């Protein structure tokens, strides 16, 4: 996860450096760690929390009241109400142009330095939306147009995947979180959509079982019997023929009689009409996923209260 110095936190939140320091001293909602040279270092969650506190105050809350509520409760509330904003999703087009320019001929050091530098200075969730997913689309399109070799495409795809996994692996495992299984059905080899879904579910406090791409439905069923998931999320990027989709839906309908199943991705959206008559939910995008996960999490909270 990224660490941000106070001047960047001020830029990202719209709060002055003085206000951030005073809130730390008086209210302790955000307690930055210190770098080896004693600079304050704030996590992505700290930045998100400060943004949330600022928004709450603009709607009439006081900092004293919010501080009394406490960090844990505020973080829980923040997760319930903060979906992706439009601003968070705007691709970083200039950066993408620069990155693509460093690929032919390949300049590994230049490419990774530029990408790492850009990802490190904004909250990671925003970097996923504005840099990593658009980069995957851009690179894929260049490959499809025959303007980029498969080896270079694979290199960039792996860099993107490593980033998503390394951040996911740093998240604490929430043993009480809902069990969410994520995969791409057999035949689907576009993986990044599923990974973005896994990352989103993990950051919302779910226990994520990520099974990757090309998973036969029969094996998915066997695995569900072992882990009894609270939700199965399937990602479909490629639109199959209608006949192939109908066959796959038949199998998935069986699964959906036992566990909640939802699908997303452009391949699933293309067959929204077929999904309408099934038990399988269609989730349009990551914002819809966020809302769906919030329902799941609030049901879970009620069970444990
Ligand atoms: C990147 C890409 C590739 C990469 C895949 C890298 C990888 N390992 O994943 C490479 C270059 C290898 C590739 C290859 C192929 N590709 Co390709 N590829 C693309 C491309 C450019 C982007 C797809 C993508 O990854 N998008 C990034 C994700 C993050 O965005 P997204 O798909 O929109 O997903 C978002 C939402 O839909 C949502 N979401 C996704 N899943 C889910 C699930 C849930 C539950 C929820 C809630 C949300 C959700 O979240 C995402 C983030 O917002 C598309 C064209 C395009 N511009 O879309 C073609 C495309 C998907 N590919 C296509 C094809 C045909 C292929 C090949 C089969 C071509 C071939 N003949 O060999 C191969 C085989 C696949 C493979 N992996 O080898 C076609 C599919 C056509 C169709 N019938 O639908 C497309 C549409 C290109 C085209 N215009 O023809 N491809």
mmCIF file of C-alpha atoms and ligand atoms in Angstrom:
data_model
loop_
_atom_site.group_PDB
_atom_site.id
_atom_site.type_symbol
_atom_site.label_atom_id
_atom_site.label_comp_id
_atom_site.label_asym_id
_atom_site.label_seq_id
_atom_site.Cartn_x
_atom_site.Cartn_y
_atom_site.Cartn_z
ATOM 1 C CA UNK A 1 0.000 0.000 0.000
ATOM 2 C CA UNK A 2 1.157 3.511 -0.731
ATOM 3 C CA UNK A 3 2.604 5.889 1.836
ATOM 4 C CA UNK A 4 2.045 9.618 1.338
ATOM 5 C CA UNK A 5 3.887 12.610 2.814
ATOM 6 C CA UNK A 6 1.850 15.437 4.337
ATOM 7 C CA UNK A 7 2.128 17.845 1.383
ATOM 8 C CA UNK A 8 0.616 15.201 -0.905
ATOM 9 C CA UNK A 9 -2.114 14.381 1.633
ATOM 10 C CA UNK A 10 -2.973 18.079 1.665
ATOM 11 C CA UNK A 11 -3.220 18.031 -2.136
ATOM 12 C CA UNK A 12 -5.275 14.832 -2.203
ATOM 13 C CA UNK A 13 -7.724 15.882 0.504
ATOM 14 C CA UNK A 14 -7.994 19.651 0.054
ATOM 15 C CA UNK A 15 -7.119 20.131 3.756
ATOM 16 C CA UNK A 16 -4.193 22.354 4.750
ATOM 17 C CA UNK A 17 -1.090 20.793 6.292
ATOM 18 C CA UNK A 18 -1.791 22.746 9.501
ATOM 19 C CA UNK A 19 -5.313 21.372 9.803
ATOM 20 C CA UNK A 20 -4.059 17.822 9.267
ATOM 21 C CA UNK A 21 -1.425 18.251 12.016
ATOM 22 C CA UNK A 22 -3.876 19.891 14.437
ATOM 23 C CA UNK A 23 -6.428 17.102 13.926
ATOM 24 C CA UNK A 24 -3.716 14.568 14.608
ATOM 25 C CA UNK A 25 -2.689 16.286 17.852
ATOM 26 C CA UNK A 26 -6.173 17.052 19.152
ATOM 27 C CA UNK A 27 -8.296 14.211 17.887
ATOM 28 C CA UNK A 28 -5.945 11.387 16.904
ATOM 29 C CA UNK A 29 -8.235 10.097 14.158
ATOM 30 C CA UNK A 30 -5.265 9.716 11.878
ATOM 31 C CA UNK A 31 -1.922 8.720 13.402
ATOM 32 C CA UNK A 32 0.682 8.664 10.633
ATOM 33 C CA UNK A 33 3.725 6.459 10.930
ATOM 34 C CA UNK A 34 7.166 8.081 10.681
ATOM 35 C CA UNK A 35 9.803 7.487 8.028
ATOM 36 C CA UNK A 36 13.430 6.913 9.036
ATOM 37 C CA UNK A 37 14.000 10.668 8.746
ATOM 38 C CA UNK A 38 10.908 11.367 10.898
ATOM 39 C CA UNK A 39 8.604 12.567 8.112
ATOM 40 C CA UNK A 40 4.933 11.778 8.658
ATOM 41 C CA UNK A 41 3.725 8.960 6.380
ATOM 42 C CA UNK A 42 0.024 8.446 5.724
ATOM 43 C CA UNK A 43 -1.600 5.286 4.335
ATOM 44 C CA UNK A 44 -4.236 5.173 1.565
ATOM 45 C CA UNK A 45 -6.834 4.522 4.276
ATOM 46 C CA UNK A 46 -5.701 7.662 6.164
ATOM 47 C CA UNK A 47 -6.167 9.725 3.003
ATOM 48 C CA UNK A 48 -9.596 8.225 2.348
ATOM 49 C CA UNK A 49 -10.607 8.824 5.979
ATOM 50 C CA UNK A 50 -9.524 12.478 5.896
ATOM 51 C CA UNK A 51 -11.519 12.968 2.668
ATOM 52 C CA UNK A 52 -14.522 11.314 4.316
ATOM 53 C CA UNK A 53 -14.229 13.469 7.467
ATOM 54 C CA UNK A 54 -14.006 16.610 5.317
ATOM 55 C CA UNK A 55 -17.113 15.577 3.349
ATOM 56 C CA UNK A 56 -19.005 14.832 6.592
ATOM 57 C CA UNK A 57 -18.107 18.258 7.951
ATOM 58 C CA UNK A 58 -19.329 19.906 4.758
ATOM 59 C CA UNK A 59 -22.651 18.208 5.481
ATOM 60 C CA UNK A 60 -22.830 19.606 9.006
ATOM 61 C CA UNK A 61 -20.908 17.207 11.283
ATOM 62 C CA UNK A 62 -18.316 18.615 13.676
ATOM 63 C CA UNK A 63 -14.769 17.323 13.976
ATOM 64 C CA UNK A 64 -15.328 16.828 17.732
ATOM 65 C CA UNK A 65 -18.389 14.665 17.104
ATOM 66 C CA UNK A 66 -16.610 12.619 14.463
ATOM 67 C CA UNK A 67 -13.576 12.154 16.722
ATOM 68 C CA UNK A 68 -15.814 10.918 19.541
ATOM 69 C CA UNK A 69 -17.339 8.394 17.135
ATOM 70 C CA UNK A 70 -13.827 6.970 16.672
ATOM 71 C CA UNK A 71 -11.752 5.765 13.759
ATOM 72 C CA UNK A 72 -13.118 2.193 13.496
ATOM 73 C CA UNK A 73 -16.711 3.315 13.249
ATOM 74 C CA UNK A 74 -15.834 6.088 10.775
ATOM 75 C CA UNK A 75 -13.874 3.671 8.574
ATOM 76 C CA UNK A 76 -16.821 1.243 8.590
ATOM 77 C CA UNK A 77 -19.201 4.077 7.663
ATOM 78 C CA UNK A 78 -16.820 5.360 5.006
ATOM 79 C CA UNK A 79 -16.714 1.938 3.337
ATOM 80 C CA UNK A 80 -20.502 1.827 3.250
ATOM 81 C CA UNK A 81 -20.948 5.157 1.517
ATOM 82 C CA UNK A 82 -17.893 5.715 -0.652
ATOM 83 C CA UNK A 83 -18.222 4.207 -4.122
ATOM 84 C CA UNK A 84 -15.907 5.145 -6.987
ATOM 85 C CA UNK A 85 -16.319 8.775 -8.013
ATOM 86 C CA UNK A 86 -16.303 9.868 -11.649
ATOM 87 C CA UNK A 87 -13.045 11.743 -10.990
ATOM 88 C CA UNK A 88 -11.432 8.565 -9.619
ATOM 89 C CA UNK A 89 -12.208 6.759 -12.861
ATOM 90 C CA UNK A 90 -10.919 9.270 -15.423
ATOM 91 C CA UNK A 91 -8.008 7.603 -17.275
ATOM 92 C CA UNK A 92 -4.654 9.318 -16.952
ATOM 93 C CA UNK A 93 -4.245 9.678 -20.735
ATOM 94 C CA UNK A 94 -0.931 11.597 -20.901
ATOM 95 C CA UNK A 95 0.722 9.096 -18.627
ATOM 96 C CA UNK A 96 -0.598 6.199 -20.727
ATOM 97 C CA UNK A 97 0.871 7.834 -23.871
ATOM 98 C CA UNK A 98 4.240 8.198 -22.135
ATOM 99 C CA UNK A 99 4.182 4.612 -20.880
ATOM 100 C CA UNK A 100 3.328 3.203 -24.295
ATOM 101 C CA UNK A 101 6.188 5.290 -25.752
ATOM 102 C CA UNK A 102 8.600 3.425 -23.480
ATOM 103 C CA UNK A 103 7.670 -0.002 -24.839
ATOM 104 C CA UNK A 104 8.958 -0.058 -28.427
ATOM 105 C CA UNK A 105 11.919 -0.415 -28.123
ATOM 106 C CA UNK A 106 11.423 -1.634 -24.588
ATOM 107 C CA UNK A 107 12.870 0.547 -21.831
ATOM 108 C CA UNK A 108 12.134 -1.535 -18.729
ATOM 109 C CA UNK A 109 13.758 0.843 -16.251
ATOM 110 C CA UNK A 110 12.065 3.899 -17.738
ATOM 111 C CA UNK A 111 8.688 2.166 -17.979
ATOM 112 C CA UNK A 112 8.666 0.797 -14.434
ATOM 113 C CA UNK A 113 10.074 3.973 -12.923
ATOM 114 C CA UNK A 114 7.339 6.048 -14.578
ATOM 115 C CA UNK A 115 4.566 3.616 -13.714
ATOM 116 C CA UNK A 116 5.710 3.105 -10.114
ATOM 117 C CA UNK A 117 6.132 6.827 -9.616
ATOM 118 C CA UNK A 118 2.617 7.578 -10.868
ATOM 119 C CA UNK A 119 0.983 4.781 -8.870
ATOM 120 C CA UNK A 120 2.771 5.737 -5.650
ATOM 121 C CA UNK A 121 1.441 9.298 -5.421
ATOM 122 C CA UNK A 122 -2.296 8.639 -5.484
ATOM 123 C CA UNK A 123 -4.413 6.271 -3.376
ATOM 124 C CA UNK A 124 -4.061 2.796 -4.845
ATOM 125 C CA UNK A 125 -7.779 2.403 -5.575
ATOM 126 C CA UNK A 126 -7.614 5.512 -7.745
ATOM 127 C CA UNK A 127 -4.446 4.193 -9.420
ATOM 128 C CA UNK A 128 -6.293 0.986 -10.304
ATOM 129 C CA UNK A 129 -9.117 2.920 -11.936
ATOM 130 C CA UNK A 130 -7.110 5.668 -13.601
ATOM 131 C CA UNK A 131 -3.865 3.931 -14.515
ATOM 132 C CA UNK A 132 -3.724 0.138 -14.239
ATOM 133 C CA UNK A 133 -7.042 -0.862 -15.848
ATOM 134 C CA UNK A 134 -6.809 1.750 -18.650
ATOM 135 C CA UNK A 135 -3.216 0.630 -19.277
ATOM 136 C CA UNK A 136 -4.386 -2.962 -19.667
ATOM 137 C CA UNK A 137 -7.078 -1.842 -22.127
ATOM 138 C CA UNK A 138 -4.607 0.305 -24.082
ATOM 139 C CA UNK A 139 -1.962 -2.443 -24.299
ATOM 140 C CA UNK A 140 -4.568 -5.044 -25.256
ATOM 141 C CA UNK A 141 -5.940 -2.799 -27.996
ATOM 142 C CA UNK A 142 -2.439 -2.239 -29.407
ATOM 143 C CA UNK A 143 -1.896 -6.002 -29.492
ATOM 144 C CA UNK A 144 -5.271 -6.562 -31.168
ATOM 145 C CA UNK A 145 -4.343 -3.973 -33.814
ATOM 146 C CA UNK A 146 -1.041 -5.766 -34.446
ATOM 147 C CA UNK A 147 0.962 -2.767 -33.220
ATOM 148 C CA UNK A 148 2.526 -4.464 -30.189
ATOM 149 C CA UNK A 149 4.100 -7.920 -29.878
ATOM 150 C CA UNK A 150 2.598 -10.565 -27.612
ATOM 151 C CA UNK A 151 5.768 -10.703 -25.463
ATOM 152 C CA UNK A 152 5.561 -6.986 -24.648
ATOM 153 C CA UNK A 153 1.811 -7.307 -23.984
ATOM 154 C CA UNK A 154 2.521 -10.218 -21.601
ATOM 155 C CA UNK A 155 5.248 -8.217 -19.846
ATOM 156 C CA UNK A 156 2.931 -5.247 -19.184
ATOM 157 C CA UNK A 157 0.005 -7.498 -18.213
ATOM 158 C CA UNK A 158 2.210 -9.264 -15.660
ATOM 159 C CA UNK A 159 3.467 -5.956 -14.226
ATOM 160 C CA UNK A 160 -0.164 -4.837 -13.755
ATOM 161 C CA UNK A 161 -1.192 -8.157 -12.191
ATOM 162 C CA UNK A 162 1.786 -8.153 -9.816
ATOM 163 C CA UNK A 163 0.837 -4.706 -8.576
ATOM 164 C CA UNK A 164 -2.754 -5.714 -7.871
ATOM 165 C CA UNK A 165 -1.711 -8.920 -6.100
ATOM 166 C CA UNK A 166 1.040 -7.339 -4.054
ATOM 167 C CA UNK A 167 -1.380 -4.773 -2.621
ATOM 168 C CA UNK A 168 -4.055 -7.436 -2.044
ATOM 169 C CA UNK A 169 -1.526 -9.584 -0.185
ATOM 170 C CA UNK A 170 -0.791 -6.767 2.219
ATOM 171 C CA UNK A 171 -4.436 -6.440 3.284
ATOM 172 C CA UNK A 172 -5.342 -8.006 6.636
ATOM 173 C CA UNK A 173 -7.365 -11.232 6.278
ATOM 174 C CA UNK A 174 -10.813 -10.638 7.741
ATOM 175 C CA UNK A 175 -11.741 -14.051 9.117
ATOM 176 C CA UNK A 176 -15.315 -12.894 9.771
ATOM 177 C CA UNK A 177 -15.752 -11.311 6.352
ATOM 178 C CA UNK A 178 -18.164 -12.851 3.836
ATOM 179 C CA UNK A 179 -16.603 -15.557 1.653
ATOM 180 C CA UNK A 180 -16.499 -14.350 -1.929
ATOM 181 C CA UNK A 181 -15.315 -16.597 -4.730
ATOM 182 C CA UNK A 182 -14.079 -14.951 -7.921
ATOM 183 C CA UNK A 183 -13.242 -16.607 -11.246
ATOM 184 C CA UNK A 184 -13.645 -16.505 -15.007
ATOM 185 C CA UNK A 185 -15.601 -19.409 -16.469
ATOM 186 C CA UNK A 186 -14.028 -21.926 -18.822
ATOM 187 C CA UNK A 187 -12.964 -20.364 -22.119
ATOM 188 C CA UNK A 188 -12.406 -16.921 -20.637
ATOM 189 C CA UNK A 189 -8.745 -15.947 -20.536
ATOM 190 C CA UNK A 190 -9.014 -12.159 -20.125
ATOM 191 C CA UNK A 191 -8.152 -11.942 -16.459
ATOM 192 C CA UNK A 192 -7.753 -8.351 -15.359
ATOM 193 C CA UNK A 193 -11.501 -7.681 -14.862
ATOM 194 C CA UNK A 194 -11.668 -10.604 -12.406
ATOM 195 C CA UNK A 195 -8.569 -9.332 -10.638
ATOM 196 C CA UNK A 196 -10.064 -5.867 -10.279
ATOM 197 C CA UNK A 197 -13.159 -7.492 -8.767
ATOM 198 C CA UNK A 198 -10.979 -9.500 -6.361
ATOM 199 C CA UNK A 199 -9.113 -6.389 -5.306
ATOM 200 C CA UNK A 200 -12.383 -4.488 -4.736
ATOM 201 C CA UNK A 201 -13.846 -7.306 -2.629
ATOM 202 C CA UNK A 202 -10.649 -7.686 -0.582
ATOM 203 C CA UNK A 203 -10.463 -3.969 0.212
ATOM 204 C CA UNK A 204 -14.102 -4.017 1.359
ATOM 205 C CA UNK A 205 -13.250 -6.684 3.967
ATOM 206 C CA UNK A 206 -14.364 -9.874 2.196
ATOM 207 C CA UNK A 207 -12.500 -13.178 2.403
ATOM 208 C CA UNK A 208 -11.538 -13.556 -1.229
ATOM 209 C CA UNK A 209 -11.013 -16.899 -2.942
ATOM 210 C CA UNK A 210 -9.501 -15.908 -6.261
ATOM 211 C CA UNK A 211 -9.409 -18.756 -8.762
ATOM 212 C CA UNK A 212 -8.291 -16.875 -11.884
ATOM 213 C CA UNK A 213 -9.377 -17.600 -15.426
ATOM 214 C CA UNK A 214 -10.604 -20.543 -17.485
ATOM 215 C CA UNK A 215 -12.299 -22.469 -14.658
ATOM 216 C CA UNK A 216 -14.629 -25.341 -15.644
ATOM 217 C CA UNK A 217 -18.052 -24.928 -13.994
ATOM 218 C CA UNK A 218 -17.934 -28.536 -12.683
ATOM 219 C CA UNK A 219 -14.804 -27.652 -10.686
ATOM 220 C CA UNK A 220 -16.354 -24.415 -9.539
ATOM 221 C CA UNK A 221 -19.287 -26.405 -8.106
ATOM 222 C CA UNK A 222 -16.936 -28.789 -6.257
ATOM 223 C CA UNK A 223 -15.022 -25.874 -4.793
ATOM 224 C CA UNK A 224 -18.241 -24.140 -3.695
ATOM 225 C CA UNK A 225 -19.229 -27.302 -1.836
ATOM 226 C CA UNK A 226 -15.970 -27.052 0.110
ATOM 227 C CA UNK A 227 -16.042 -23.379 1.024
ATOM 228 C CA UNK A 228 -19.790 -22.577 0.935
ATOM 229 C CA UNK A 229 -19.370 -19.057 -0.456
ATOM 230 C CA UNK A 230 -21.632 -16.148 0.438
ATOM 231 C CA UNK A 231 -21.286 -14.904 -3.130
ATOM 232 C CA UNK A 232 -19.817 -16.226 -6.375
ATOM 233 C CA UNK A 233 -18.611 -13.511 -8.772
ATOM 234 C CA UNK A 234 -17.828 -14.430 -12.359
ATOM 235 C CA UNK A 235 -16.116 -12.215 -14.885
ATOM 236 C CA UNK A 236 -16.810 -12.565 -18.592
ATOM 237 C CA UNK A 237 -14.964 -10.274 -21.001
ATOM 238 C CA UNK A 238 -15.379 -12.076 -24.285
ATOM 239 C CA UNK A 239 -18.931 -12.273 -25.646
ATOM 240 C CA UNK A 240 -19.606 -15.860 -26.675
ATOM 241 C CA UNK A 241 -22.152 -16.952 -29.231
ATOM 242 C CA UNK A 242 -25.684 -16.972 -27.866
ATOM 243 C CA UNK A 243 -25.800 -20.797 -28.036
ATOM 244 C CA UNK A 244 -22.560 -21.126 -26.026
ATOM 245 C CA UNK A 245 -23.780 -18.593 -23.484
ATOM 246 C CA UNK A 246 -27.084 -20.436 -23.057
ATOM 247 C CA UNK A 247 -25.212 -23.682 -22.384
ATOM 248 C CA UNK A 248 -22.999 -22.026 -19.786
ATOM 249 C CA UNK A 249 -26.003 -20.360 -18.155
ATOM 250 C CA UNK A 250 -27.730 -23.720 -17.791
ATOM 251 C CA UNK A 251 -24.809 -25.002 -15.728
ATOM 252 C CA UNK A 252 -24.564 -21.801 -13.745
ATOM 253 C CA UNK A 253 -28.286 -21.835 -12.953
ATOM 254 C CA UNK A 254 -27.736 -25.101 -11.082
ATOM 255 C CA UNK A 255 -25.021 -23.413 -9.069
ATOM 256 C CA UNK A 256 -27.244 -20.389 -8.433
ATOM 257 C CA UNK A 257 -29.929 -22.562 -6.799
ATOM 258 C CA UNK A 258 -27.401 -23.267 -4.030
ATOM 259 C CA UNK A 259 -25.304 -20.091 -3.739
ATOM 260 C CA UNK A 260 -25.795 -16.491 -4.865
ATOM 261 C CA UNK A 261 -24.101 -16.005 -8.226
ATOM 262 C CA UNK A 262 -23.438 -12.694 -9.982
ATOM 263 C CA UNK A 263 -21.736 -11.977 -13.286
ATOM 264 C CA UNK A 264 -20.087 -8.903 -14.710
ATOM 265 C CA UNK A 265 -17.794 -7.740 -17.502
ATOM 266 C CA UNK A 266 -18.523 -6.808 -21.105
ATOM 267 C CA UNK A 267 -19.190 -10.436 -22.133
ATOM 268 C CA UNK A 268 -21.877 -10.769 -19.451
ATOM 269 C CA UNK A 269 -23.413 -7.376 -20.232
ATOM 270 C CA UNK A 270 -23.790 -8.375 -23.881
ATOM 271 C CA UNK A 271 -26.225 -11.086 -22.719
ATOM 272 C CA UNK A 272 -28.086 -9.093 -20.102
ATOM 273 C CA UNK A 273 -31.386 -10.128 -21.716
ATOM 274 C CA UNK A 274 -30.605 -13.845 -21.219
ATOM 275 C CA UNK A 275 -29.593 -13.281 -17.607
ATOM 276 C CA UNK A 276 -32.886 -11.556 -16.851
ATOM 277 C CA UNK A 277 -34.762 -14.854 -16.801
ATOM 278 C CA UNK A 278 -32.281 -16.582 -14.505
ATOM 279 C CA UNK A 279 -31.322 -16.506 -10.845
ATOM 280 C CA UNK A 280 -27.967 -15.050 -11.837
ATOM 281 C CA UNK A 281 -27.516 -11.386 -11.075
ATOM 282 C CA UNK A 282 -25.881 -9.022 -13.554
ATOM 283 C CA UNK A 283 -23.612 -6.388 -12.009
ATOM 284 C CA UNK A 284 -22.907 -3.592 -14.473
ATOM 285 C CA UNK A 285 -19.592 -2.315 -13.145
ATOM 286 C CA UNK A 286 -17.387 -1.935 -10.084
ATOM 287 C CA UNK A 287 -19.732 0.680 -8.592
ATOM 288 C CA UNK A 288 -22.576 -1.866 -8.747
ATOM 289 C CA UNK A 289 -20.213 -4.403 -7.220
ATOM 290 C CA UNK A 290 -19.402 -1.999 -4.391
ATOM 291 C CA UNK A 291 -23.124 -1.620 -3.599
ATOM 292 C CA UNK A 292 -23.668 -5.393 -3.767
ATOM 293 C CA UNK A 293 -20.763 -6.006 -1.388
ATOM 294 C CA UNK A 294 -22.100 -3.402 1.012
ATOM 295 C CA UNK A 295 -25.383 -5.311 1.243
ATOM 296 C CA UNK A 296 -23.443 -8.507 1.907
ATOM 297 C CA UNK A 297 -21.290 -6.860 4.564
ATOM 298 C CA UNK A 298 -24.189 -5.214 6.346
ATOM 299 C CA UNK A 299 -26.036 -8.576 6.471
ATOM 300 C CA UNK A 300 -22.878 -10.097 7.951
ATOM 301 C CA UNK A 301 -22.619 -7.304 10.547
ATOM 302 C CA UNK A 302 -26.204 -7.974 11.628
ATOM 303 C CA UNK A 303 -25.441 -11.685 12.107
ATOM 304 C CA UNK A 304 -22.477 -10.855 14.366
ATOM 305 C CA UNK A 305 -24.277 -8.155 16.383
HETATM 306 C C1 LIG B 1 -6.618 -6.680 -22.836
HETATM 307 C C2 LIG B 1 -7.235 -7.513 -23.940
HETATM 308 C C3 LIG B 1 -6.584 -8.691 -24.275
HETATM 309 C C4 LIG B 1 -5.303 -9.188 -23.609
HETATM 310 C C5 LIG B 1 -5.702 -10.035 -22.377
HETATM 311 C C6 LIG B 1 -4.692 -9.967 -21.247
HETATM 312 C C7 LIG B 1 -5.125 -10.857 -20.094
HETATM 313 N N1 LIG B 1 -4.329 -11.836 -19.750
HETATM 314 O O1 LIG B 1 -6.140 -10.627 -19.475
HETATM 315 C C8 LIG B 1 -4.711 -10.026 -24.759
HETATM 316 C C9 LIG B 1 -3.964 -9.105 -25.676
HETATM 317 C C10 LIG B 1 -3.825 -11.185 -24.346
HETATM 318 C C11 LIG B 1 -5.998 -10.454 -25.455
HETATM 319 C C12 LIG B 1 -6.127 -11.593 -26.164
HETATM 320 C C13 LIG B 1 -7.304 -12.013 -26.780
HETATM 321 N N2 LIG B 1 -8.423 -11.292 -26.942
HETATM 322 CO CO1 LIG B 1 -8.680 -9.575 -26.102
HETATM 323 N N3 LIG B 1 -9.008 -7.868 -25.470
HETATM 324 C C14 LIG B 1 -8.436 -7.096 -24.604
HETATM 325 C C15 LIG B 1 -9.128 -5.714 -24.519
HETATM 326 C C16 LIG B 1 -8.278 -4.702 -25.256
HETATM 327 C C17 LIG B 1 -9.363 -5.223 -23.096
HETATM 328 C C18 LIG B 1 -10.044 -6.221 -22.167
HETATM 329 C C19 LIG B 1 -9.661 -5.908 -20.746
HETATM 330 O O2 LIG B 1 -8.845 -6.589 -20.150
HETATM 331 N N4 LIG B 1 -10.174 -4.797 -20.223
HETATM 332 C C20 LIG B 1 -9.814 -4.304 -18.913
HETATM 333 C C21 LIG B 1 -10.936 -4.535 -17.972
HETATM 334 C C22 LIG B 1 -10.517 -4.082 -16.614
HETATM 335 O O3 LIG B 1 -12.005 -3.729 -18.408
HETATM 336 P P1 LIG B 1 -13.398 -4.373 -18.740
HETATM 337 O O4 LIG B 1 -13.184 -5.645 -19.476
HETATM 338 O O5 LIG B 1 -14.244 -3.334 -19.334
HETATM 339 O O6 LIG B 1 -13.900 -4.746 -17.264
HETATM 340 C C23 LIG B 1 -14.442 -3.775 -16.409
HETATM 341 C C24 LIG B 1 -15.892 -4.054 -16.133
HETATM 342 O O7 LIG B 1 -16.489 -4.730 -17.185
HETATM 343 C C25 LIG B 1 -15.870 -4.759 -14.833
HETATM 344 N N5 LIG B 1 -15.898 -6.192 -14.731
HETATM 345 C C26 LIG B 1 -15.200 -7.116 -15.400
HETATM 346 N N6 LIG B 1 -15.517 -8.339 -14.932
HETATM 347 C C27 LIG B 1 -16.423 -8.160 -13.943
HETATM 348 C C28 LIG B 1 -17.062 -9.086 -13.096
HETATM 349 C C29 LIG B 1 -17.958 -8.617 -12.137
HETATM 350 C C30 LIG B 1 -18.641 -9.589 -11.245
HETATM 351 C C31 LIG B 1 -18.211 -7.218 -12.007
HETATM 352 C C32 LIG B 1 -19.118 -6.714 -11.018
HETATM 353 C C33 LIG B 1 -17.559 -6.312 -12.860
HETATM 354 C C34 LIG B 1 -16.674 -6.799 -13.808
HETATM 355 O O8 LIG B 1 -14.715 -4.355 -14.171
HETATM 356 C C35 LIG B 1 -13.743 -3.897 -15.061
HETATM 357 C C36 LIG B 1 -13.181 -2.606 -14.530
HETATM 358 O O9 LIG B 1 -14.037 -1.537 -14.639
HETATM 359 C C37 LIG B 1 -10.493 -5.992 -25.242
HETATM 360 C C38 LIG B 1 -11.061 -4.831 -26.057
HETATM 361 C C39 LIG B 1 -11.592 -3.752 -25.162
HETATM 362 N N7 LIG B 1 -11.182 -2.530 -25.357
HETATM 363 O O10 LIG B 1 -12.361 -4.010 -24.250
HETATM 364 C C40 LIG B 1 -10.156 -7.182 -26.131
HETATM 365 C C41 LIG B 1 -11.230 -8.267 -26.394
HETATM 366 C C42 LIG B 1 -11.972 -8.568 -25.126
HETATM 367 N N8 LIG B 1 -10.433 -9.433 -26.807
HETATM 368 C C43 LIG B 1 -11.032 -10.145 -27.698
HETATM 369 C C44 LIG B 1 -10.522 -11.376 -28.212
HETATM 370 C C45 LIG B 1 -11.364 -12.083 -29.275
HETATM 371 C C46 LIG B 1 -9.288 -11.907 -27.804
HETATM 372 C C47 LIG B 1 -8.644 -13.214 -28.307
HETATM 373 C C48 LIG B 1 -9.577 -14.410 -28.205
HETATM 374 C C49 LIG B 1 -8.135 -12.943 -29.725
HETATM 375 C C50 LIG B 1 -7.500 -14.132 -30.446
HETATM 376 N N9 LIG B 1 -8.078 -14.425 -31.555
HETATM 377 O O11 LIG B 1 -6.558 -14.712 -29.980
HETATM 378 C C51 LIG B 1 -7.404 -13.370 -27.409
HETATM 379 C C52 LIG B 1 -7.552 -14.505 -26.393
HETATM 380 C C53 LIG B 1 -7.511 -14.132 -24.962
HETATM 381 C C54 LIG B 1 -6.166 -14.306 -24.295
HETATM 382 N N10 LIG B 1 -6.051 -13.885 -23.047
HETATM 383 O O12 LIG B 1 -5.207 -14.794 -24.837
HETATM 384 C C55 LIG B 1 -12.328 -9.512 -28.154
HETATM 385 C C56 LIG B 1 -13.565 -10.250 -27.668
HETATM 386 C C57 LIG B 1 -14.620 -10.242 -28.742
HETATM 387 C C58 LIG B 1 -15.915 -10.762 -28.241
HETATM 388 N N11 LIG B 1 -16.467 -11.724 -28.891
HETATM 389 O O13 LIG B 1 -16.392 -10.291 -27.253
HETATM 390 C C59 LIG B 1 -12.184 -8.052 -27.649
HETATM 391 C C60 LIG B 1 -13.483 -7.350 -27.258
HETATM 392 C C61 LIG B 1 -11.445 -7.260 -28.751
HETATM 393 C C62 LIG B 1 -12.291 -7.026 -29.972
HETATM 394 N N12 LIG B 1 -12.773 -5.803 -30.140
HETATM 395 O O14 LIG B 1 -12.505 -7.885 -30.732
HETATM 396 N N13 LIG B 1 -6.975 -9.573 -25.245
#
